[in-house]
Tab-separated table of N, CA and C in Angstrom:
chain	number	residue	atom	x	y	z
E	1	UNK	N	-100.834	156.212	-150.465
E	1	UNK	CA	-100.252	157.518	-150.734
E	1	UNK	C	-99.437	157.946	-149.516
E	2	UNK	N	-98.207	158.713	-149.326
E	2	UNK	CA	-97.240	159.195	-148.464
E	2	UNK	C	-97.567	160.200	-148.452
E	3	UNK	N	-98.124	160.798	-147.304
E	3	UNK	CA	-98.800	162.023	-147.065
E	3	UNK	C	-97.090	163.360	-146.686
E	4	UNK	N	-96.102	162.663	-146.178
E	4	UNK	CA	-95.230	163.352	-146.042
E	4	UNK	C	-94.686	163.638	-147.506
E	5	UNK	N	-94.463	163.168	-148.511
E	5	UNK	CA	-94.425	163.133	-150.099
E	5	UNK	C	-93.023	162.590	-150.523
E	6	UNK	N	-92.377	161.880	-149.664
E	6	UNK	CA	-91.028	160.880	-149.847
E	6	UNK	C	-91.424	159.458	-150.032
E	7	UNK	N	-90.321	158.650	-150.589
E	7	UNK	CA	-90.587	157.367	-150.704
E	7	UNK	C	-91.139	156.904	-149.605
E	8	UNK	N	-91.992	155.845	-149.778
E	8	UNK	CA	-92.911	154.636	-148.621
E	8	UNK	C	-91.319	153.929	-148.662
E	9	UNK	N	-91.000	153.316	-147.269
E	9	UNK	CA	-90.356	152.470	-146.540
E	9	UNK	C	-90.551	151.141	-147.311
E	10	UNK	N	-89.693	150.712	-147.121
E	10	UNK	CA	-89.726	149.044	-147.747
E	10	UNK	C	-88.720	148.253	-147.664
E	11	UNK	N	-88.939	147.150	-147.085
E	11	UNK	CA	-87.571	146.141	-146.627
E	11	UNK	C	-87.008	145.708	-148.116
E	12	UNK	N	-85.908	145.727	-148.408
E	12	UNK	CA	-84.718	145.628	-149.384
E	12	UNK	C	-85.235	143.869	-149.944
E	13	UNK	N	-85.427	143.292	-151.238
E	13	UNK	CA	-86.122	142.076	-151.391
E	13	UNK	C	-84.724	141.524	-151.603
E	14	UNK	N	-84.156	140.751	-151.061
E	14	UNK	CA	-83.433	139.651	-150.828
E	14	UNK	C	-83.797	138.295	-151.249
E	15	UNK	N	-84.918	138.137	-151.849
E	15	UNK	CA	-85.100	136.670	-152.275
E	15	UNK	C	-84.087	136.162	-153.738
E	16	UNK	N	-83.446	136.907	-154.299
E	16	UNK	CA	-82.693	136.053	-155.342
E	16	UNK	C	-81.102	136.127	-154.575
E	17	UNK	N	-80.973	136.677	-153.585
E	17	UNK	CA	-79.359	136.291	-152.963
E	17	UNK	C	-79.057	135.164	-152.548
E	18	UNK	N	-77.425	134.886	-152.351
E	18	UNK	CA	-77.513	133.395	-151.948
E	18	UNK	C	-77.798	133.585	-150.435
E	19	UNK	N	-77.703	132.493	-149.846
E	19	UNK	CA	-76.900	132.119	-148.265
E	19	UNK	C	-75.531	132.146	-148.241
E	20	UNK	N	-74.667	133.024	-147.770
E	20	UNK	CA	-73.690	132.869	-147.369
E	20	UNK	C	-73.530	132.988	-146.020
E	21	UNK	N	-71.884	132.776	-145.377
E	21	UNK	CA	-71.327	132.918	-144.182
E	21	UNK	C	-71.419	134.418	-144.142
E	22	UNK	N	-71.734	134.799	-143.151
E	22	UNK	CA	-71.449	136.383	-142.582
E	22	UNK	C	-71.583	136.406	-141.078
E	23	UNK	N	-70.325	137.692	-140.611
E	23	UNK	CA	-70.107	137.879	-139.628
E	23	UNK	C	-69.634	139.402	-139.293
E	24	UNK	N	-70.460	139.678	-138.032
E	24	UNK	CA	-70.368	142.022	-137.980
E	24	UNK	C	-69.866	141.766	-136.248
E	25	UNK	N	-68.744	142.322	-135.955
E	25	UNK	CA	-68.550	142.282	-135.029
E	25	UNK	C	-68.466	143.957	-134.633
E	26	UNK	N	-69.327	144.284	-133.270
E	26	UNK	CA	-69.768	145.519	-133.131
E	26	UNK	C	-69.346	146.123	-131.094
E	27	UNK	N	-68.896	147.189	-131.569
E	27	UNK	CA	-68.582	147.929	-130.183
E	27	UNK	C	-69.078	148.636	-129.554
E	28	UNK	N	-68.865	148.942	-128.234
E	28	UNK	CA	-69.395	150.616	-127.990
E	28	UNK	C	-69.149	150.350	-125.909
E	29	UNK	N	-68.675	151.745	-125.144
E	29	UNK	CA	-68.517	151.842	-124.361
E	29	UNK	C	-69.067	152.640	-122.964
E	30	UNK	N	-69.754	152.427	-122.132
E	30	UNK	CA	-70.231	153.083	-121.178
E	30	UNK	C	-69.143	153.359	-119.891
E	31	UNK	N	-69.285	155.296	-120.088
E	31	UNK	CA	-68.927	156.026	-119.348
E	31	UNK	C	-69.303	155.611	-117.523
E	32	UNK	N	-68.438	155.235	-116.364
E	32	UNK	CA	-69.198	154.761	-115.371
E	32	UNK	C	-68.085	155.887	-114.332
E	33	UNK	N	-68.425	155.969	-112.821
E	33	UNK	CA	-67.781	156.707	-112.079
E	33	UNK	C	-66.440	155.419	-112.020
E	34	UNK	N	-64.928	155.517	-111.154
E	34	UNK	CA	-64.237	154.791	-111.034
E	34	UNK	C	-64.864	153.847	-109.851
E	35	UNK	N	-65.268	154.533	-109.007
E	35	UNK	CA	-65.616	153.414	-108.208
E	35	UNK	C	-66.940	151.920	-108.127
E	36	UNK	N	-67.891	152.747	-109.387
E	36	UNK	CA	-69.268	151.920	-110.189
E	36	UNK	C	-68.117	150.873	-110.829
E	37	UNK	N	-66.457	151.279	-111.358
E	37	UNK	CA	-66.514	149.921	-112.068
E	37	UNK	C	-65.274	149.110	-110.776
E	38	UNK	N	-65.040	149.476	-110.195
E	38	UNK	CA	-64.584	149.000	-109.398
E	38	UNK	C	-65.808	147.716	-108.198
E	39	UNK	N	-66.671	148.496	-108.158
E	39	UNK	CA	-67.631	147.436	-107.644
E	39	UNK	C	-68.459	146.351	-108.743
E	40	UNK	N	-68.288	146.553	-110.251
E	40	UNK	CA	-68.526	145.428	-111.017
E	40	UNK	C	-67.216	144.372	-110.907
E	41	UNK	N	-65.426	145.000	-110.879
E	41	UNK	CA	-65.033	143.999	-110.655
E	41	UNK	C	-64.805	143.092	-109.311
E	42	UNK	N	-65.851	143.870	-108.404
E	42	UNK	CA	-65.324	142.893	-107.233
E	42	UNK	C	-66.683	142.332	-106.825
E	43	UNK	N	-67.432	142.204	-108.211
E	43	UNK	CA	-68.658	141.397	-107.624
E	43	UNK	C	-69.508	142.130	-106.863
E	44	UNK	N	-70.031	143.264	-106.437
E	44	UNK	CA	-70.241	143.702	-105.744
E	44	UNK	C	-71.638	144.586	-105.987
E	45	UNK	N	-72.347	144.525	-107.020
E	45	UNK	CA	-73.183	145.400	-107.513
E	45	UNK	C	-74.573	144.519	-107.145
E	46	UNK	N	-75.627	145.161	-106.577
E	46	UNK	CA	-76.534	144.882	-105.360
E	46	UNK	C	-77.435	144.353	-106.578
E	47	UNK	N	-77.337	144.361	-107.892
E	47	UNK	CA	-78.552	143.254	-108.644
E	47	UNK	C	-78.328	142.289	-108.792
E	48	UNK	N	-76.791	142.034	-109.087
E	48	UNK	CA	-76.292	140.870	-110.001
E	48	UNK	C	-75.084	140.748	-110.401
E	49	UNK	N	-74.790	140.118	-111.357
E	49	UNK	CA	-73.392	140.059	-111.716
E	49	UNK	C	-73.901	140.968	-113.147
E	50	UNK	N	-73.409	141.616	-113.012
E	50	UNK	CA	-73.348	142.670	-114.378
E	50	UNK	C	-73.084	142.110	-115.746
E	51	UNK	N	-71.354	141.347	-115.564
E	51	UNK	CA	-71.099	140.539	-116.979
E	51	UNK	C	-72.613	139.648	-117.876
E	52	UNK	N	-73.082	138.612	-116.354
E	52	UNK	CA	-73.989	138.343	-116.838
E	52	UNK	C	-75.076	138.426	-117.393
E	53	UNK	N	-75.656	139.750	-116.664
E	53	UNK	CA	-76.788	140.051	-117.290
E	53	UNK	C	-76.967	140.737	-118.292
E	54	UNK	N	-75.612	141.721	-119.013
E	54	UNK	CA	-75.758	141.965	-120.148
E	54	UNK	C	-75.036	141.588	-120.966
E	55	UNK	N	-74.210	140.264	-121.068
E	55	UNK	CA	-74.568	139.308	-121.935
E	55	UNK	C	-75.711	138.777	-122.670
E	56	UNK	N	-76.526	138.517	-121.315
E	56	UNK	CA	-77.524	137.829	-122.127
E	56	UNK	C	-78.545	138.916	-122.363
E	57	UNK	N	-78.657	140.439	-122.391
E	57	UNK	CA	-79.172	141.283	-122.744
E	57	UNK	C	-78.816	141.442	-124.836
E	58	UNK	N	-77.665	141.328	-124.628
E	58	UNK	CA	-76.854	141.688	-125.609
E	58	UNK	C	-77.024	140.412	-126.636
E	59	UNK	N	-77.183	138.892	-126.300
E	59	UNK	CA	-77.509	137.899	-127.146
E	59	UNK	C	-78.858	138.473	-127.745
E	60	UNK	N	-80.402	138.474	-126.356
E	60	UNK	CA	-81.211	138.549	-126.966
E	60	UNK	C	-81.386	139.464	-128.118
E	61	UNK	N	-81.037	140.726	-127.687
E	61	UNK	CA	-81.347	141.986	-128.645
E	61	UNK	C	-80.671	141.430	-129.924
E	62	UNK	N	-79.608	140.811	-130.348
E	62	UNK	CA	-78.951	140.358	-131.737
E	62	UNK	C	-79.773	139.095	-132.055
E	63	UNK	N	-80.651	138.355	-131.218
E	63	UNK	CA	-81.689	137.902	-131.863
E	63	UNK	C	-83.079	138.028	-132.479
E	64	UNK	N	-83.222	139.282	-131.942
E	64	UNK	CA	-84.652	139.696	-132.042
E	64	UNK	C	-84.160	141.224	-132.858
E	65	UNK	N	-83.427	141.580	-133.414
E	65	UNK	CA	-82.808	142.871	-133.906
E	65	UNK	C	-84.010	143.359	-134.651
E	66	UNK	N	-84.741	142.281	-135.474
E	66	UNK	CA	-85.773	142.765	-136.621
E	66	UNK	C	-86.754	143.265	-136.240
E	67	UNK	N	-87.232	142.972	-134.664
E	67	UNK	CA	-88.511	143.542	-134.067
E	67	UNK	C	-87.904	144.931	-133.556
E	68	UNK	N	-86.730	145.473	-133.144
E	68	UNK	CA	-86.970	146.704	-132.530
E	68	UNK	C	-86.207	147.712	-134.407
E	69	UNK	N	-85.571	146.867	-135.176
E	69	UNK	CA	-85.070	148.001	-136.518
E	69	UNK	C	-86.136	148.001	-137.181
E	70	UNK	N	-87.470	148.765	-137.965
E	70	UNK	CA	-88.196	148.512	-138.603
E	70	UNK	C	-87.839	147.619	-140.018
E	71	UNK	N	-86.730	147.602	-140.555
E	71	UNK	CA	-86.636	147.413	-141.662
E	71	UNK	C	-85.528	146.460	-141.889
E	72	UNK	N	-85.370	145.934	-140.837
E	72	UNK	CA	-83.821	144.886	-140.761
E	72	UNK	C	-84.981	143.368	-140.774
E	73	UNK	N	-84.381	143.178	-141.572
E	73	UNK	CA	-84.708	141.172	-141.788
E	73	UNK	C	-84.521	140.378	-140.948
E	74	UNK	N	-85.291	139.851	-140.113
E	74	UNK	CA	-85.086	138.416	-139.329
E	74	UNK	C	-84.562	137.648	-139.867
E	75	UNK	N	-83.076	137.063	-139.214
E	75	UNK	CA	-81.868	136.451	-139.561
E	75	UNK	C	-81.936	135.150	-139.021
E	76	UNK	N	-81.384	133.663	-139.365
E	76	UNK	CA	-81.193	132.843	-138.448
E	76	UNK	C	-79.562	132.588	-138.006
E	77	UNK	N	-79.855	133.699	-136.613
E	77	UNK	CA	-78.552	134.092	-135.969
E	77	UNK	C	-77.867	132.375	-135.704
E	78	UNK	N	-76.796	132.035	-135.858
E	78	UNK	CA	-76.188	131.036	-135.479
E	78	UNK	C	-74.969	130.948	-134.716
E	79	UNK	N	-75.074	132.387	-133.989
E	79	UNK	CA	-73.687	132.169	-132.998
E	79	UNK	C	-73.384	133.677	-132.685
E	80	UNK	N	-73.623	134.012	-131.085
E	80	UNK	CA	-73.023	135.331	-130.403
E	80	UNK	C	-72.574	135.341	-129.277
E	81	UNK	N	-71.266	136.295	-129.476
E	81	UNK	CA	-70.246	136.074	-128.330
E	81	UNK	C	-70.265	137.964	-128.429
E	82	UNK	N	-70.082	137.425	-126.756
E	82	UNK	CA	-70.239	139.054	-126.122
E	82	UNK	C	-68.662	139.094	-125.296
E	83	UNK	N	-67.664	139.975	-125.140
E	83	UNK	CA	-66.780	140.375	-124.790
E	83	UNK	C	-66.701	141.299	-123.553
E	84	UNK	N	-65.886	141.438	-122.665
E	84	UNK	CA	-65.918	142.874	-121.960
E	84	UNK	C	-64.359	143.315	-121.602
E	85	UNK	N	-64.400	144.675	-121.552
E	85	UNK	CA	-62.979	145.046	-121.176
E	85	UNK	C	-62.924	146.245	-120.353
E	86	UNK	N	-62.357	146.456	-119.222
E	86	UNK	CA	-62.612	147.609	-118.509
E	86	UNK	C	-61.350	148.551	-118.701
E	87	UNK	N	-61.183	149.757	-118.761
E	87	UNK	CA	-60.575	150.908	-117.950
E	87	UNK	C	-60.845	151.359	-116.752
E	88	UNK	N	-60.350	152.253	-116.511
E	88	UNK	CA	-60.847	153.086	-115.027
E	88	UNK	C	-62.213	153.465	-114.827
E	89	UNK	N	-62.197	153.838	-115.755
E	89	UNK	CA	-63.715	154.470	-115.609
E	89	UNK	C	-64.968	154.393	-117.035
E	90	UNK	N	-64.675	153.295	-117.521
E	90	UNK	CA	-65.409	152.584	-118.889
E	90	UNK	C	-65.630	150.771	-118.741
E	91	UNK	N	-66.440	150.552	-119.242
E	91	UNK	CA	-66.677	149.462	-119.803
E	91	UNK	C	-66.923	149.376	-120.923
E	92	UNK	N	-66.438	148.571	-121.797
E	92	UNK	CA	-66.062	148.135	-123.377
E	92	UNK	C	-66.702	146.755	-123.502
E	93	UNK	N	-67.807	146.732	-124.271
E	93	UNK	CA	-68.581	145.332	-124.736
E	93	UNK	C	-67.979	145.355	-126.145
E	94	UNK	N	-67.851	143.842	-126.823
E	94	UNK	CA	-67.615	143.607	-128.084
E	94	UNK	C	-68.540	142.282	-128.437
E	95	UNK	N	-69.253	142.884	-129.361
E	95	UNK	CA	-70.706	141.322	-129.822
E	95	UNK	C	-70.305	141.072	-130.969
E	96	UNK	N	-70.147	139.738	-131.206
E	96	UNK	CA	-69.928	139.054	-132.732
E	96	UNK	C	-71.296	138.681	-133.228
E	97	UNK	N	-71.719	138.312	-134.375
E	97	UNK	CA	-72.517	137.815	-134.508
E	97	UNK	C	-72.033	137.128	-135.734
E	98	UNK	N	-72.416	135.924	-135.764
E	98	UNK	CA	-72.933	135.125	-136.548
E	98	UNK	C	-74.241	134.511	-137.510
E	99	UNK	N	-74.454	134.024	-139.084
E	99	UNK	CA	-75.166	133.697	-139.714
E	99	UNK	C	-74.840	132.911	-140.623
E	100	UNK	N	-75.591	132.326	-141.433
E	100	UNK	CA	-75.314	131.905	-142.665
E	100	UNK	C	-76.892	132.177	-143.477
E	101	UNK	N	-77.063	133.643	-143.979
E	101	UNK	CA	-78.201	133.752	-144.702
E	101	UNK	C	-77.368	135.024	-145.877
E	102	UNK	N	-79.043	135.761	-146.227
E	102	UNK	CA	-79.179	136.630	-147.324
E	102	UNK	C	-78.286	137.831	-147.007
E	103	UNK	N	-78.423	138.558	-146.035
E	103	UNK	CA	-77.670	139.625	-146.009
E	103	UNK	C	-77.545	139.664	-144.469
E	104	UNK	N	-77.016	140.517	-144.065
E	104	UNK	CA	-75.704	140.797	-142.954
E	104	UNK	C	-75.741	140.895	-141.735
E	105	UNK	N	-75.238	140.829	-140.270
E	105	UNK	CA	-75.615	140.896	-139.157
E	105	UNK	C	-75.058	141.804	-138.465
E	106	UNK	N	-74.693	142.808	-139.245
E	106	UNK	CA	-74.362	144.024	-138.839
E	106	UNK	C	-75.415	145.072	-137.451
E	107	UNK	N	-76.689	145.160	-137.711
E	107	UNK	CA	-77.708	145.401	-137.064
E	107	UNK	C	-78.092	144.896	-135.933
E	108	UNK	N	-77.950	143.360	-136.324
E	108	UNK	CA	-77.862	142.620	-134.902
E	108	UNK	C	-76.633	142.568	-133.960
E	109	UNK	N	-75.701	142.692	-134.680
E	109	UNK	CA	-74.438	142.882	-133.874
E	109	UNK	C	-74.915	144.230	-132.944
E	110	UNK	N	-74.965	145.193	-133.902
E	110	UNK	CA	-75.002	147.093	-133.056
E	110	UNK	C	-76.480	146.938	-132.113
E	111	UNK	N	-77.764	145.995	-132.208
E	111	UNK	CA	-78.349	145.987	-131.387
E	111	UNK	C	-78.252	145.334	-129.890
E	112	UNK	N	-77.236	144.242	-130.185
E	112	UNK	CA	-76.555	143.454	-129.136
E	112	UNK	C	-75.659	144.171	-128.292
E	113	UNK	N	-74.766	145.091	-128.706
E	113	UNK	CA	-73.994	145.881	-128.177
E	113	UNK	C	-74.541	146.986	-127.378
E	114	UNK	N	-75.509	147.939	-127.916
E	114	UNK	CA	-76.801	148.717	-127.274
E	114	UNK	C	-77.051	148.348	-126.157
E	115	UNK	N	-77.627	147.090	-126.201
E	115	UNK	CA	-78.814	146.202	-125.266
E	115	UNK	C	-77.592	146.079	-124.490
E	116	UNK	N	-76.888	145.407	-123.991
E	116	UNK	CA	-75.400	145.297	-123.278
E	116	UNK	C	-75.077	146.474	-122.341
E	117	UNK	N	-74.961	147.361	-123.228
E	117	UNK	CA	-74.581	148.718	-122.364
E	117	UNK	C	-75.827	149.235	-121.853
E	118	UNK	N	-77.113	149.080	-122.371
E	118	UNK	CA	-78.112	149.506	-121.354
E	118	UNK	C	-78.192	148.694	-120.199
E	119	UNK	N	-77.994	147.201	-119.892
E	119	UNK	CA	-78.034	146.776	-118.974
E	119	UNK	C	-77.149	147.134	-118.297
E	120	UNK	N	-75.677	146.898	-118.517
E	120	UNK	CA	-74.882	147.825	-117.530
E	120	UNK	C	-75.556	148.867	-116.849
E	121	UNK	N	-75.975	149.957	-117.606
E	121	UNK	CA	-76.230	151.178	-117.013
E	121	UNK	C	-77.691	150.517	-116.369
E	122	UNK	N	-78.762	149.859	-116.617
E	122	UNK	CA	-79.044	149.582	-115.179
E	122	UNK	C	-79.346	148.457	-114.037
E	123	UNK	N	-78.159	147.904	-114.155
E	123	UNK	CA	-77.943	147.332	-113.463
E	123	UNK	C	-76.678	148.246	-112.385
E	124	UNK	N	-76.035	149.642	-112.866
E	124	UNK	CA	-75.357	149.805	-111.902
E	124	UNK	C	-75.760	151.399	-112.059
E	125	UNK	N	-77.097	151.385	-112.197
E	125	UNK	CA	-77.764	153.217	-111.955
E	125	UNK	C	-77.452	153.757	-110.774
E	126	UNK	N	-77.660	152.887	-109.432
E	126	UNK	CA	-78.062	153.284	-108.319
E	126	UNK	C	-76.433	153.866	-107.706
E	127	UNK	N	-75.836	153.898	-108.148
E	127	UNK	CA	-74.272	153.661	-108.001
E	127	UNK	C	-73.778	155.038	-108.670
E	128	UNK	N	-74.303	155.487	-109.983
E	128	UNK	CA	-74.124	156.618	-110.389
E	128	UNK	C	-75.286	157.852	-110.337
E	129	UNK	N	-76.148	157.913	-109.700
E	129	UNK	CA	-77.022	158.761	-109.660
E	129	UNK	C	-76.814	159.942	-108.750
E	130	UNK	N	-76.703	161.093	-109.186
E	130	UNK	CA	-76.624	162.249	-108.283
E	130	UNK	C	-77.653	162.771	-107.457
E	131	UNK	N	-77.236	163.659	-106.376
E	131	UNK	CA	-78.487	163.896	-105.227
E	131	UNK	C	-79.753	164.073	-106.107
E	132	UNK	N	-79.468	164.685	-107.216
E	132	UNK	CA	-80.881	165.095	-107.973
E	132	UNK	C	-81.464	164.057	-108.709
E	133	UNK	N	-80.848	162.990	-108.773
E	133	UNK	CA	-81.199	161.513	-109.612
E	133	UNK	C	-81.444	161.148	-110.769
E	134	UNK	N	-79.782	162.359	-110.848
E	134	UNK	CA	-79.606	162.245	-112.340
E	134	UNK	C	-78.178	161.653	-112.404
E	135	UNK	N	-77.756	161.378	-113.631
E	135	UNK	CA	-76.592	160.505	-114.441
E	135	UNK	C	-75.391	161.338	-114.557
E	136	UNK	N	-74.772	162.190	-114.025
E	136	UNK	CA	-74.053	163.277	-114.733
E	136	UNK	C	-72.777	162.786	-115.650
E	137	UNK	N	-72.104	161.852	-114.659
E	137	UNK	CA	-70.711	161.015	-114.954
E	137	UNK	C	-71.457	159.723	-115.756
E	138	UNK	N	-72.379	159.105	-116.069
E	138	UNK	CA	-72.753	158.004	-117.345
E	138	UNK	C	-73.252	158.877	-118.861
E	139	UNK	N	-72.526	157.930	-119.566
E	139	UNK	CA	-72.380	158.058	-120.542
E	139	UNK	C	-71.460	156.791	-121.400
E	140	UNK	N	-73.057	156.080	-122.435
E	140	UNK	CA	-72.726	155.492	-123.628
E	140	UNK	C	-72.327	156.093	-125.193
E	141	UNK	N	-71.154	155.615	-125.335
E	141	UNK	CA	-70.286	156.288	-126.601
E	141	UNK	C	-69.845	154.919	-127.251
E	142	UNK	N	-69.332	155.994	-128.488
E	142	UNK	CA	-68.505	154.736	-129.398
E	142	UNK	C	-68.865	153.806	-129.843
E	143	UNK	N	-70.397	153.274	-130.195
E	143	UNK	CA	-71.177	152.312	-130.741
E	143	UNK	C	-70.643	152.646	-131.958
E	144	UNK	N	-70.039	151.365	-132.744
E	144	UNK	CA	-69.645	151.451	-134.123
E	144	UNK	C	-69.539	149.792	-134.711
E	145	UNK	N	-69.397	149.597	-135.588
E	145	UNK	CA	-68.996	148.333	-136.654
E	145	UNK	C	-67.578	148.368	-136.371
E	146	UNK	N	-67.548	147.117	-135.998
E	146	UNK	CA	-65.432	147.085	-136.058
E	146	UNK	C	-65.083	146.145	-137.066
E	147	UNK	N	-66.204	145.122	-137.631
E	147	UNK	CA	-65.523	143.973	-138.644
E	147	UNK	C	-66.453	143.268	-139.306
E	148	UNK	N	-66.809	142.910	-140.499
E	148	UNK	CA	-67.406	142.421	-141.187
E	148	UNK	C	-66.713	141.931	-142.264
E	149	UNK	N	-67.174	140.432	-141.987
E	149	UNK	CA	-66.968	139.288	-143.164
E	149	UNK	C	-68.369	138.254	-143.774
E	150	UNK	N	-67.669	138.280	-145.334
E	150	UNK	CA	-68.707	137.703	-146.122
E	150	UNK	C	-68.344	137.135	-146.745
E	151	UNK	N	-67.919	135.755	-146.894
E	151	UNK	CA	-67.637	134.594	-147.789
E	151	UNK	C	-68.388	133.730	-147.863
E	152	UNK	N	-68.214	132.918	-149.252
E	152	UNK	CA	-68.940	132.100	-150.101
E	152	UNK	C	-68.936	130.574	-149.226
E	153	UNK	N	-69.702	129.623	-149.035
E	153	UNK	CA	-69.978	128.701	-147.865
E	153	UNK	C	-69.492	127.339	-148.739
């Protein structure tokens, strides 16, 4: 019984769909001071190389998407590419994802992209934190779906 008195939750049954090709390519951009991205491009950020580590922030999370969405299907991801593009004072991740199953990798794409920009932000916190040790100038925006394809294999 649903004590709140709305439908019970339930993952979408996908067992009579086919396998097809599908692919969600997903965005989103973190707000940084000019000089936080100025020290990612000159190598310079006291954890690491930034590109790298949220890359592979951004793979895992589009592999494991089903453990942090309650209701998104474990996919067998077969291919993610992570992008970056700077402005003055932004960084721009772009995650593809790849499959060939039941339904879509849309989720894993937007969790890959997430995971990405959280590592940015901390891997380069210490860089934007104000006397009070707070964030004023960070800020993640613009997480969206930019492309999705679904053809027959």
């Amino acid at each position: 019984m649903n004590l709140i008195g709305g439908k019970m939750a339930q993952m979408v049954d996908v067992t009579n769909k086919p396998n097809i090709y599908r692919e969600a390519i997903a965005s989103g951009e973190i707000k940084l001071r000019e000089e936080t991205i100025k020290k990612i491009l000159n190598r310079e950020i006291e954890k690491g190389d930034v590109e790298a580590v949220a890359s592979v922030a951004a793979i895992m999370a589009a592999k494991d998407a089903s453990k942090i969405i309650p209701l998104a299907h474990p996919l067998p991801i077969t291919g993610v590419s992570v992008n970056f593009s700077y402005d003055k004072d932004k960084v721009k991740i772009v995650v593809k994802v790849k499959t060939k199953a039941e339904t879509g990798v849309e989720m894993d794409a937007l969790a890959g992209v997430t995971a990405g920009l959280l590592a940015v932000w901390d891997m380069c916190k210490q860089y934007e934190k104000d006397p009070n040790g707070l964030y004023p100038n960070t800020l993640i925006t613009n997480i969206k779906v930019e492309n999705k394809i679904k053809k027959e294999i």
